[in-house]
């Protein structure tokens, strides 16, 4: 409570009032009635009208005006709050959608990679199978060729013995004039061939 | 030549009786009625659109409301809420009385000491009653400054009591004197202009000077009208705050 301030103000106000009250008769040029405000006969009437008008004013303001303005302001605050909440919700929704989209994108990518690797392994497998089949086929062919070759060789070898025994018969006949039976020639040739083969081995 | 204070005279417009009581309608009564009527009509029609995005008039009405609401919130706190309609009515009534009084040939009801003093007394008694109801006898500790030396206490209490009882006087005289001085000054300069002009000849041109002064003073008086309404209201808020919180 600033006492000095109040007293100063009071003194100043009073001084002003007194000055004006004091000078007013002078300014009024002979009219010595003074300030109309200080005529107390008008006071009761003014008090009555003040009470009536201020009272009615208070009722109007408190019943109609302030609730109305307060209501509008409150409504505006609510609207702004609602809009903010809605915006926040929309933002969260957008974030969620983005995350979903990214997840589906990742999934698609993973699926793609999986499919690619699967196709690759399948292709490799089928290539392997084909290769194996080819190898087997080739091996079979080789074996058949080898068998054929061996047979031909054996036949050739067998005919060589025959030829050799005939040559032997002829050679013995020519050299000694002795007739050698085919059986004997064959026997000796195969004996020699065996020995040769053994030597070779 | 009229007196500069003649403008404050009460003139009876028509006689009125209520159950035998003389309630004659005067210029003072008329402008009290007008203050309530104009302010209510303005606030009512300005708020008629009740738009979420306010127009100019609605913005003005809302500004007035928020101005007083902030004043009550800032000076009294949340306990001041129930008194807000009264404070708002007080501000609007004083503001419109002051401003209406600035219209030429109108009447300034707040230049009547009985009007301002009645309002100040009502506030003073009301605030004291609120303090007594809320704090009981503890209210009287308000007059004992905390932490004062014991020897000084009787003296300080005396000062505090005087300053407390001076409140309605200072509150009412401040508004009354400001209105009285402002309007008297305007009339003095107006009278001066007429006086100089009536001298005739070259003096007619000289009457321009007080006229220019009146223009400047009128601007000043508009400021004073708004400022004094504000001061009257904010002091009421402070007294209410003292009553509710005892400092």
Tab-separated table of C-alpha atoms in Angstrom:
chain	number	residue	atom	x	y	z
A	1	UNK	CA	0.000	0.000	0.000
A	2	UNK	CA	1.677	3.187	-1.147
A	3	UNK	CA	0.370	5.732	1.258
A	4	UNK	CA	2.476	8.591	0.019
A	5	UNK	CA	1.293	8.065	-3.539
A	6	UNK	CA	-2.322	8.183	-2.549
A	7	UNK	CA	-1.887	11.231	-0.375
A	8	UNK	CA	0.006	13.008	-3.150
A	9	UNK	CA	-2.697	12.202	-5.646
A	10	UNK	CA	-5.377	13.249	-3.243
A	11	UNK	CA	-3.670	16.545	-2.503
A	12	UNK	CA	-3.179	17.221	-6.194
A	13	UNK	CA	-6.763	16.381	-7.042
A	14	UNK	CA	-8.056	18.479	-4.171
A	15	UNK	CA	-5.811	21.368	-5.156
A	16	UNK	CA	-7.128	21.212	-8.698
A	17	UNK	CA	-10.671	21.035	-7.472
A	18	UNK	CA	-10.191	23.962	-5.089
A	19	UNK	CA	-8.460	26.019	-7.765
A	20	UNK	CA	-11.293	25.455	-10.189
A	21	UNK	CA	-13.922	26.024	-7.532
A	22	UNK	CA	-12.109	29.144	-6.445
A	23	UNK	CA	-11.636	30.577	-9.908
A	24	UNK	CA	-15.048	29.694	-11.238
A	25	UNK	CA	-16.789	32.724	-9.752
A	26	UNK	CA	-14.109	34.892	-11.346
A	27	UNK	CA	-14.516	33.146	-14.690
A	28	UNK	CA	-18.260	33.349	-14.310
A	29	UNK	CA	-17.916	37.115	-14.141
A	30	UNK	CA	-20.101	37.841	-11.204
A	31	UNK	CA	-22.054	34.602	-11.202
A	32	UNK	CA	-21.394	33.565	-7.608
A	33	UNK	CA	-23.235	30.236	-7.710
A	34	UNK	CA	-19.988	28.246	-7.933
A	35	UNK	CA	-19.680	24.696	-9.183
A	36	UNK	CA	-23.037	23.163	-10.118
A	37	UNK	CA	-21.657	19.821	-8.880
A	38	UNK	CA	-21.609	21.104	-5.321
A	39	UNK	CA	-25.298	21.923	-5.340
A	40	UNK	CA	-26.458	19.132	-3.067
A	41	UNK	CA	-30.114	19.551	-3.982
A	42	UNK	CA	-29.423	17.734	-7.259
A	43	UNK	CA	-27.723	14.802	-5.535
A	44	UNK	CA	-30.647	12.603	-4.507
A	45	UNK	CA	-32.062	12.743	-8.031
A	46	UNK	CA	-28.704	11.843	-9.592
A	47	UNK	CA	-28.175	9.057	-7.075
A	48	UNK	CA	-31.581	7.642	-7.945
A	49	UNK	CA	-30.855	7.649	-11.672
A	50	UNK	CA	-27.357	6.300	-11.150
A	51	UNK	CA	-28.709	3.342	-9.184
A	52	UNK	CA	-31.434	2.701	-11.765
A	53	UNK	CA	-29.248	3.015	-14.863
A	54	UNK	CA	-26.208	1.246	-13.447
A	55	UNK	CA	-28.450	-1.489	-12.060
A	56	UNK	CA	-30.124	-2.027	-15.415
A	57	UNK	CA	-26.714	-1.838	-17.111
A	58	UNK	CA	-25.386	-4.491	-14.725
A	59	UNK	CA	-28.314	-6.802	-15.443
A	60	UNK	CA	-27.908	-6.352	-19.216
A	61	UNK	CA	-24.145	-6.910	-19.098
A	62	UNK	CA	-24.200	-9.873	-16.714
A	63	UNK	CA	-27.249	-11.585	-18.249
A	64	UNK	CA	-26.872	-10.960	-21.967
A	65	UNK	CA	-23.643	-9.313	-23.041
A	66	UNK	CA	-20.835	-11.015	-21.116
A	67	UNK	CA	-22.202	-14.576	-21.465
A	68	UNK	CA	-22.615	-13.956	-25.194
A	69	UNK	CA	-19.098	-12.622	-25.773
A	70	UNK	CA	-17.632	-15.214	-23.411
A	71	UNK	CA	-19.543	-17.953	-25.251
A	72	UNK	CA	-18.289	-16.808	-28.650
A	73	UNK	CA	-14.703	-16.651	-27.377
A	74	UNK	CA	-15.008	-20.070	-25.752
A	75	UNK	CA	-16.515	-21.501	-28.928
A	76	UNK	CA	-13.649	-20.047	-30.932
A	77	UNK	CA	-11.110	-21.529	-28.540
A	78	UNK	CA	-12.831	-24.915	-28.873
A	79	UNK	CA	-12.904	-24.669	-32.670
A	80	UNK	CA	-9.208	-23.854	-32.779
A	81	UNK	CA	-8.459	-26.683	-30.351
A	82	UNK	CA	-10.554	-29.092	-32.424
A	83	UNK	CA	-8.846	-28.046	-35.636
A	84	UNK	CA	-5.456	-28.543	-34.037
A	85	UNK	CA	-6.444	-31.974	-32.758
A	86	UNK	CA	-7.796	-32.914	-36.182
A	87	UNK	CA	-4.611	-31.737	-37.864
A	88	UNK	CA	-2.548	-33.781	-35.439
A	89	UNK	CA	-4.686	-36.830	-36.078
A	90	UNK	CA	-4.394	-36.392	-39.839
A	91	UNK	CA	-0.645	-36.079	-39.496
A	92	UNK	CA	-0.454	-39.281	-37.439
A	93	UNK	CA	-2.634	-41.017	-40.032
A	94	UNK	CA	-0.366	-39.846	-42.838
A	95	UNK	CA	2.668	-41.105	-40.921
A	96	UNK	CA	0.961	-44.442	-40.410
A	97	UNK	CA	0.118	-44.673	-44.112
A	98	UNK	CA	3.681	-43.838	-45.016
A	99	UNK	CA	5.000	-46.533	-42.677
A	100	UNK	CA	2.513	-49.010	-44.139
A	101	UNK	CA	3.541	-48.140	-47.663
A	102	UNK	CA	7.188	-48.511	-46.784
A	103	UNK	CA	6.529	-51.858	-45.111
A	104	UNK	CA	4.683	-53.128	-48.179
A	105	UNK	CA	7.493	-51.848	-50.361
A	106	UNK	CA	10.033	-53.728	-48.226
A	107	UNK	CA	7.897	-56.856	-48.373
A	108	UNK	CA	7.621	-56.633	-52.152
A	109	UNK	CA	11.350	-56.159	-52.395
A	110	UNK	CA	12.020	-59.175	-50.193
A	111	UNK	CA	9.529	-61.252	-52.190
A	112	UNK	CA	11.186	-60.208	-55.430
A	113	UNK	CA	14.613	-61.117	-54.149
A	114	UNK	CA	13.307	-64.462	-52.928
A	115	UNK	CA	11.651	-65.208	-56.282
A	116	UNK	CA	14.821	-64.254	-58.107
A	117	UNK	CA	17.002	-66.505	-55.963
A	118	UNK	CA	14.465	-69.330	-56.250
A	119	UNK	CA	14.386	-69.047	-60.048
A	120	UNK	CA	18.147	-68.962	-60.083
A	121	UNK	CA	18.484	-72.080	-57.940
A	122	UNK	CA	15.810	-73.843	-59.986
A	123	UNK	CA	17.601	-73.013	-63.204
A	124	UNK	CA	20.855	-74.231	-61.710
A	125	UNK	CA	19.215	-77.428	-60.579
A	126	UNK	CA	17.711	-78.134	-63.978
A	127	UNK	CA	21.042	-77.322	-65.612
A	128	UNK	CA	22.739	-79.715	-63.224
A	129	UNK	CA	20.196	-82.424	-64.027
A	130	UNK	CA	20.605	-81.892	-67.728
A	131	UNK	CA	24.357	-81.955	-67.359
A	132	UNK	CA	24.221	-85.148	-65.329
A	133	UNK	CA	21.900	-86.754	-67.874
A	134	UNK	CA	24.188	-85.704	-70.694
A	135	UNK	CA	27.219	-87.030	-68.856
A	136	UNK	CA	25.463	-90.323	-68.236
A	137	UNK	CA	24.383	-90.547	-71.865
A	138	UNK	CA	27.863	-89.767	-73.028
A	139	UNK	CA	29.332	-92.287	-70.640
A	140	UNK	CA	26.891	-94.907	-71.929
A	141	UNK	CA	27.804	-94.076	-75.522
A	142	UNK	CA	31.497	-94.204	-74.682
A	143	UNK	CA	31.047	-97.518	-72.992
A	144	UNK	CA	29.122	-98.896	-75.990
A	145	UNK	CA	31.838	-97.629	-78.316
A	146	UNK	CA	34.477	-99.140	-76.126
A	147	UNK	CA	32.640	-102.458	-76.041
A	148	UNK	CA	32.256	-102.367	-79.782
A	149	UNK	CA	35.912	-101.494	-80.138
A	150	UNK	CA	36.948	-104.346	-77.832
A	151	UNK	CA	34.748	-106.749	-79.749
A	152	UNK	CA	36.226	-105.610	-83.034
A	153	UNK	CA	39.692	-105.883	-81.564
A	154	UNK	CA	38.956	-109.355	-80.188
A	155	UNK	CA	37.568	-110.385	-83.555
A	156	UNK	CA	40.563	-108.843	-85.226
A	157	UNK	CA	42.825	-110.632	-82.796
A	158	UNK	CA	40.945	-113.909	-83.366
A	159	UNK	CA	41.194	-113.516	-87.142
A	160	UNK	CA	44.869	-112.637	-86.705
A	161	UNK	CA	45.358	-116.051	-85.044
A	162	UNK	CA	43.536	-117.743	-87.917
A	163	UNK	CA	45.563	-115.815	-90.439
A	164	UNK	CA	48.701	-116.561	-88.452
A	165	UNK	CA	47.969	-120.313	-88.321
A	166	UNK	CA	47.257	-120.378	-92.052
A	167	UNK	CA	50.451	-118.389	-92.652
A	168	UNK	CA	52.210	-120.821	-90.323
A	169	UNK	CA	50.781	-123.843	-92.231
A	170	UNK	CA	51.871	-122.315	-95.478
A	171	UNK	CA	55.239	-121.269	-94.112
A	172	UNK	CA	55.920	-124.751	-92.653
A	173	UNK	CA	54.815	-126.347	-95.918
A	174	UNK	CA	57.035	-124.057	-97.895
A	175	UNK	CA	60.058	-124.427	-95.663
A	176	UNK	CA	59.833	-128.051	-94.659
A	177	UNK	CA	57.335	-129.496	-97.032
A	178	UNK	CA	55.616	-130.924	-94.028
A	179	UNK	CA	51.978	-130.786	-93.783
A	180	UNK	CA	50.827	-129.274	-90.567
A	181	UNK	CA	47.242	-129.617	-89.529
A	182	UNK	CA	45.283	-126.599	-88.863
A	183	UNK	CA	44.734	-127.583	-85.295
A	184	UNK	CA	48.442	-127.903	-84.597
A	185	UNK	CA	49.121	-124.549	-86.195
A	186	UNK	CA	46.460	-122.888	-84.270
A	187	UNK	CA	47.726	-124.386	-81.040
A	188	UNK	CA	51.213	-123.185	-81.535
A	189	UNK	CA	50.129	-119.754	-82.705
A	190	UNK	CA	47.895	-119.174	-79.709
A	191	UNK	CA	50.736	-120.458	-77.467
A	192	UNK	CA	53.057	-117.900	-78.997
A	193	UNK	CA	50.431	-115.208	-78.919
A	194	UNK	CA	49.911	-115.906	-75.266
A	195	UNK	CA	53.587	-115.767	-74.584
A	196	UNK	CA	53.756	-112.504	-76.533
A	197	UNK	CA	50.871	-111.137	-74.698
A	198	UNK	CA	52.548	-112.186	-71.461
A	199	UNK	CA	55.744	-110.527	-72.578
A	200	UNK	CA	53.875	-107.467	-73.577
A	201	UNK	CA	52.153	-107.434	-70.217
B	1	UNK	CA	-20.677	35.372	-21.614
B	2	UNK	CA	-21.347	31.958	-20.149
B	3	UNK	CA	-19.354	30.559	-17.297
B	4	UNK	CA	-17.045	27.626	-18.231
B	5	UNK	CA	-18.644	25.587	-15.465
B	6	UNK	CA	-22.190	26.298	-16.540
B	7	UNK	CA	-21.975	23.211	-18.748
B	8	UNK	CA	-22.106	21.094	-15.599
B	9	UNK	CA	-25.456	22.530	-14.495
B	10	UNK	CA	-28.302	20.095	-14.020
B	11	UNK	CA	-31.260	20.942	-16.240
B	12	UNK	CA	-34.643	19.349	-15.768
B	13	UNK	CA	-35.908	17.875	-19.038
B	14	UNK	CA	-39.288	16.732	-17.742
B	15	UNK	CA	-40.884	16.043	-14.406
B	16	UNK	CA	-41.444	12.474	-13.299
B	17	UNK	CA	-43.086	10.986	-10.248
B	18	UNK	CA	-42.823	7.514	-8.791
B	19	UNK	CA	-45.160	6.741	-5.900
B	20	UNK	CA	-45.013	10.358	-4.902
B	21	UNK	CA	-41.229	10.548	-5.151
B	22	UNK	CA	-39.850	13.242	-7.373
B	23	UNK	CA	-37.626	11.537	-9.943
B	24	UNK	CA	-37.492	14.333	-12.510
B	25	UNK	CA	-35.617	13.440	-15.655
B	26	UNK	CA	-32.595	15.701	-16.112
B	27	UNK	CA	-29.731	16.000	-18.597
B	28	UNK	CA	-27.637	13.987	-16.153
B	29	UNK	CA	-30.287	11.211	-16.081
B	30	UNK	CA	-30.534	11.284	-19.865
B	31	UNK	CA	-26.820	10.679	-20.346
B	32	UNK	CA	-26.744	7.919	-17.735
B	33	UNK	CA	-29.556	6.234	-19.657
B	34	UNK	CA	-27.733	6.868	-22.929
B	35	UNK	CA	-24.460	5.420	-21.577
B	36	UNK	CA	-26.251	2.164	-20.728
B	37	UNK	CA	-28.354	2.175	-23.892
B	38	UNK	CA	-25.517	2.977	-26.312
B	39	UNK	CA	-23.044	0.569	-24.724
B	40	UNK	CA	-25.591	-2.262	-24.533
B	41	UNK	CA	-26.788	-1.692	-28.098
B	42	UNK	CA	-23.236	-1.492	-29.407
B	43	UNK	CA	-22.137	-4.663	-27.650
B	44	UNK	CA	-25.342	-6.486	-28.566
B	45	UNK	CA	-25.329	-5.652	-32.268
B	46	UNK	CA	-21.564	-5.989	-32.609
B	47	UNK	CA	-21.840	-9.519	-31.245
B	48	UNK	CA	-24.912	-10.362	-33.329
B	49	UNK	CA	-22.971	-12.295	-36.003
B	50	UNK	CA	-21.250	-14.348	-33.252
B	51	UNK	CA	-18.757	-15.305	-35.934
B	52	UNK	CA	-15.770	-17.541	-35.351
B	53	UNK	CA	-13.698	-15.101	-37.376
B	54	UNK	CA	-14.893	-11.705	-36.078
B	55	UNK	CA	-15.587	-8.665	-38.220
B	56	UNK	CA	-14.476	-5.171	-37.217
B	57	UNK	CA	-17.344	-4.400	-34.829
B	58	UNK	CA	-17.306	-7.852	-33.245
B	59	UNK	CA	-13.530	-7.557	-32.906
B	60	UNK	CA	-13.973	-4.273	-31.068
B	61	UNK	CA	-16.578	-5.722	-28.698
B	62	UNK	CA	-14.382	-8.748	-28.033
B	63	UNK	CA	-11.369	-6.498	-27.448
B	64	UNK	CA	-13.333	-4.574	-24.823
B	65	UNK	CA	-14.310	-7.839	-23.124
B	66	UNK	CA	-10.816	-9.324	-23.237
B	67	UNK	CA	-9.296	-6.058	-22.016
B	68	UNK	CA	-11.404	-6.142	-18.838
B	69	UNK	CA	-11.060	-9.938	-18.525
B	70	UNK	CA	-7.258	-9.656	-18.662
B	71	UNK	CA	-7.381	-6.825	-16.144
B	72	UNK	CA	-9.408	-8.939	-13.689
B	73	UNK	CA	-7.293	-12.048	-14.321
B	74	UNK	CA	-4.020	-10.150	-13.946
B	75	UNK	CA	-4.914	-8.112	-10.867
B	76	UNK	CA	-7.350	-10.298	-8.954
B	77	UNK	CA	-6.730	-13.801	-10.267
B	78	UNK	CA	-9.231	-16.599	-10.735
B	79	UNK	CA	-11.136	-15.612	-7.556
B	80	UNK	CA	-12.117	-12.407	-9.346
B	81	UNK	CA	-14.287	-14.317	-11.833
B	82	UNK	CA	-17.608	-13.833	-10.016
B	83	UNK	CA	-16.996	-10.075	-9.925
B	84	UNK	CA	-16.148	-9.849	-13.629
B	85	UNK	CA	-19.655	-8.773	-14.790
B	86	UNK	CA	-19.631	-5.934	-12.271
B	87	UNK	CA	-16.122	-4.784	-13.232
B	88	UNK	CA	-17.077	-4.997	-16.902
B	89	UNK	CA	-20.258	-2.962	-16.345
B	90	UNK	CA	-18.261	-0.423	-14.356
B	91	UNK	CA	-15.643	-0.018	-17.081
B	92	UNK	CA	-18.207	0.206	-19.871
B	93	UNK	CA	-20.407	2.635	-17.922
B	94	UNK	CA	-17.549	4.994	-17.055
B	95	UNK	CA	-15.981	4.707	-20.516
B	96	UNK	CA	-19.203	5.449	-22.379
B	97	UNK	CA	-20.142	8.257	-19.954
B	98	UNK	CA	-16.721	9.853	-20.490
B	99	UNK	CA	-16.783	9.449	-24.263
B	100	UNK	CA	-20.421	10.525	-24.720
B	101	UNK	CA	-19.590	13.623	-22.685
B	102	UNK	CA	-17.051	14.664	-25.304
B	103	UNK	CA	-19.734	15.070	-27.953
B	104	UNK	CA	-20.556	18.788	-28.226
B	105	UNK	CA	-23.757	19.824	-26.397
B	106	UNK	CA	-23.842	16.521	-24.528
B	107	UNK	CA	-23.507	16.055	-20.782
B	108	UNK	CA	-20.740	14.336	-18.828
B	109	UNK	CA	-22.270	12.436	-15.926
B	110	UNK	CA	-18.835	11.449	-14.597
B	111	UNK	CA	-18.066	15.128	-14.036
B	112	UNK	CA	-20.573	14.974	-11.176
B	113	UNK	CA	-18.811	14.295	-7.877
B	114	UNK	CA	-21.960	12.715	-6.493
B	115	UNK	CA	-21.955	10.140	-9.300
B	116	UNK	CA	-18.276	9.218	-9.026
B	117	UNK	CA	-18.365	9.295	-5.249
B	118	UNK	CA	-21.425	7.050	-5.130
B	119	UNK	CA	-19.698	4.506	-7.364
B	120	UNK	CA	-16.496	4.735	-5.324
B	121	UNK	CA	-18.423	4.343	-2.055
B	122	UNK	CA	-20.296	1.354	-3.393
B	123	UNK	CA	-16.993	-0.246	-4.414
B	124	UNK	CA	-15.359	0.662	-1.084
B	125	UNK	CA	-18.188	-0.740	1.038
B	126	UNK	CA	-18.595	-3.773	-1.210
B	127	UNK	CA	-14.897	-4.584	-1.142
B	128	UNK	CA	-14.743	-4.148	2.658
B	129	UNK	CA	-17.753	-6.446	3.077
B	130	UNK	CA	-16.160	-9.067	0.836
B	131	UNK	CA	-12.954	-8.878	2.894
B	132	UNK	CA	-14.864	-9.160	6.204
B	133	UNK	CA	-16.940	-12.114	4.997
B	134	UNK	CA	-13.943	-13.894	3.609
B	135	UNK	CA	-11.382	-13.270	6.347
B	136	UNK	CA	-13.463	-12.311	9.392
B	137	UNK	CA	-11.477	-10.510	12.062
B	138	UNK	CA	-8.281	-11.538	10.345
B	139	UNK	CA	-9.099	-8.769	7.887
B	140	UNK	CA	-7.793	-6.204	10.391
B	141	UNK	CA	-4.275	-7.623	10.023
B	142	UNK	CA	-4.410	-5.828	6.682
B	143	UNK	CA	-3.691	-2.604	8.558
B	144	UNK	CA	-0.537	-3.960	10.246
B	145	UNK	CA	2.388	-3.969	7.842
B	146	UNK	CA	4.393	-7.183	8.060
B	147	UNK	CA	7.918	-7.011	9.468
B	148	UNK	CA	7.603	-3.447	10.814
B	149	UNK	CA	9.476	-2.443	14.003
B	150	UNK	CA	7.175	-2.736	17.062
B	151	UNK	CA	7.662	0.894	18.039
B	152	UNK	CA	6.398	2.083	14.679
B	153	UNK	CA	3.348	-0.161	14.530
B	154	UNK	CA	0.788	2.267	16.057
B	155	UNK	CA	1.937	4.975	13.695
B	156	UNK	CA	1.925	2.658	10.667
B	157	UNK	CA	-1.509	1.306	11.515
B	158	UNK	CA	-2.799	4.870	11.682
B	159	UNK	CA	-1.345	5.580	8.230
B	160	UNK	CA	-2.766	2.380	6.805
B	161	UNK	CA	-6.225	3.076	8.240
B	162	UNK	CA	-6.221	6.610	6.849
B	163	UNK	CA	-5.006	5.451	3.468
B	164	UNK	CA	-7.697	2.783	3.433
B	165	UNK	CA	-10.504	5.223	4.183
B	166	UNK	CA	-9.138	7.758	1.727
B	167	UNK	CA	-9.604	5.231	-1.100
B	168	UNK	CA	-13.184	6.154	-2.056
B	169	UNK	CA	-12.282	9.832	-1.952
B	170	UNK	CA	-9.206	9.504	-4.146
B	171	UNK	CA	-10.980	7.107	-6.507
B	172	UNK	CA	-13.967	9.405	-7.035
B	173	UNK	CA	-12.118	12.725	-7.012
B	174	UNK	CA	-9.593	11.503	-9.590
B	175	UNK	CA	-12.288	10.762	-12.169
B	176	UNK	CA	-14.443	13.754	-11.270
B	177	UNK	CA	-11.535	16.238	-11.305
B	178	UNK	CA	-10.192	14.947	-14.601
B	179	UNK	CA	-13.564	15.317	-16.275
B	180	UNK	CA	-14.220	18.683	-14.662
B	181	UNK	CA	-10.797	20.080	-15.586
B	182	UNK	CA	-10.881	18.768	-19.148
B	183	UNK	CA	-14.318	20.066	-19.990
B	184	UNK	CA	-13.685	23.372	-18.234
B	185	UNK	CA	-10.478	23.803	-20.213
B	186	UNK	CA	-12.288	23.144	-23.492
B	187	UNK	CA	-14.937	25.706	-22.564
B	188	UNK	CA	-12.336	28.275	-21.511
B	189	UNK	CA	-10.550	27.999	-24.854
B	190	UNK	CA	-13.875	28.041	-26.681
B	191	UNK	CA	-14.910	31.154	-24.783
B	192	UNK	CA	-11.535	32.685	-25.563
B	193	UNK	CA	-12.005	32.085	-29.283
B	194	UNK	CA	-15.422	33.757	-29.190
B	195	UNK	CA	-14.085	36.633	-27.103
B	196	UNK	CA	-11.163	37.302	-29.456
B	197	UNK	CA	-13.358	37.004	-32.535
B	198	UNK	CA	-15.962	39.372	-31.100
B	199	UNK	CA	-13.261	42.047	-30.794
B	200	UNK	CA	-13.474	42.279	-34.576
B	201	UNK	CA	-10.928	43.324	-37.189
B	202	UNK	CA	-7.563	41.548	-37.147
B	203	UNK	CA	-8.556	39.731	-33.961
B	204	UNK	CA	-10.884	37.463	-35.916
B	205	UNK	CA	-7.815	35.804	-37.464
B	206	UNK	CA	-6.294	35.528	-33.986
B	207	UNK	CA	-9.185	33.409	-32.789
B	208	UNK	CA	-7.670	30.593	-34.842
B	209	UNK	CA	-5.131	29.968	-32.068
B	210	UNK	CA	-7.587	28.903	-29.327
B	211	UNK	CA	-9.467	26.903	-31.948
B	212	UNK	CA	-6.313	24.931	-32.768
B	213	UNK	CA	-5.765	24.491	-29.041
B	214	UNK	CA	-9.291	23.070	-28.729
B	215	UNK	CA	-8.561	20.506	-31.455
B	216	UNK	CA	-5.429	19.368	-29.629
B	217	UNK	CA	-7.218	19.375	-26.280
B	218	UNK	CA	-10.101	17.341	-27.658
B	219	UNK	CA	-7.611	14.641	-28.693
B	220	UNK	CA	-6.109	14.790	-25.215
B	221	UNK	CA	-9.566	14.588	-23.634
B	222	UNK	CA	-10.389	11.429	-25.606
B	223	UNK	CA	-7.204	9.919	-24.197
B	224	UNK	CA	-8.115	11.097	-20.686
B	225	UNK	CA	-11.665	9.707	-21.054
B	226	UNK	CA	-10.350	6.225	-21.893
B	227	UNK	CA	-7.456	6.410	-19.460
B	228	UNK	CA	-9.602	7.487	-16.492
B	229	UNK	CA	-12.109	4.722	-17.184
B	230	UNK	CA	-9.160	2.321	-17.174
B	231	UNK	CA	-7.668	3.794	-13.994
B	232	UNK	CA	-11.026	3.700	-12.199
B	233	UNK	CA	-11.494	0.051	-13.151
B	234	UNK	CA	-7.968	-1.145	-12.445
B	235	UNK	CA	-8.004	0.480	-8.990
B	236	UNK	CA	-11.289	-1.310	-8.298
B	237	UNK	CA	-9.543	-4.540	-9.319
B	238	UNK	CA	-6.658	-3.784	-6.949
B	239	UNK	CA	-8.991	-3.041	-4.037
B	240	UNK	CA	-10.842	-6.269	-4.775
B	241	UNK	CA	-7.550	-8.122	-4.858
B	242	UNK	CA	-6.592	-6.661	-1.462
B	243	UNK	CA	-9.960	-7.749	-0.087
B	244	UNK	CA	-9.631	-11.298	-1.426
B	245	UNK	CA	-5.959	-11.869	-0.666
B	246	UNK	CA	-5.035	-9.257	2.027
B	247	UNK	CA	-1.852	-8.465	0.020
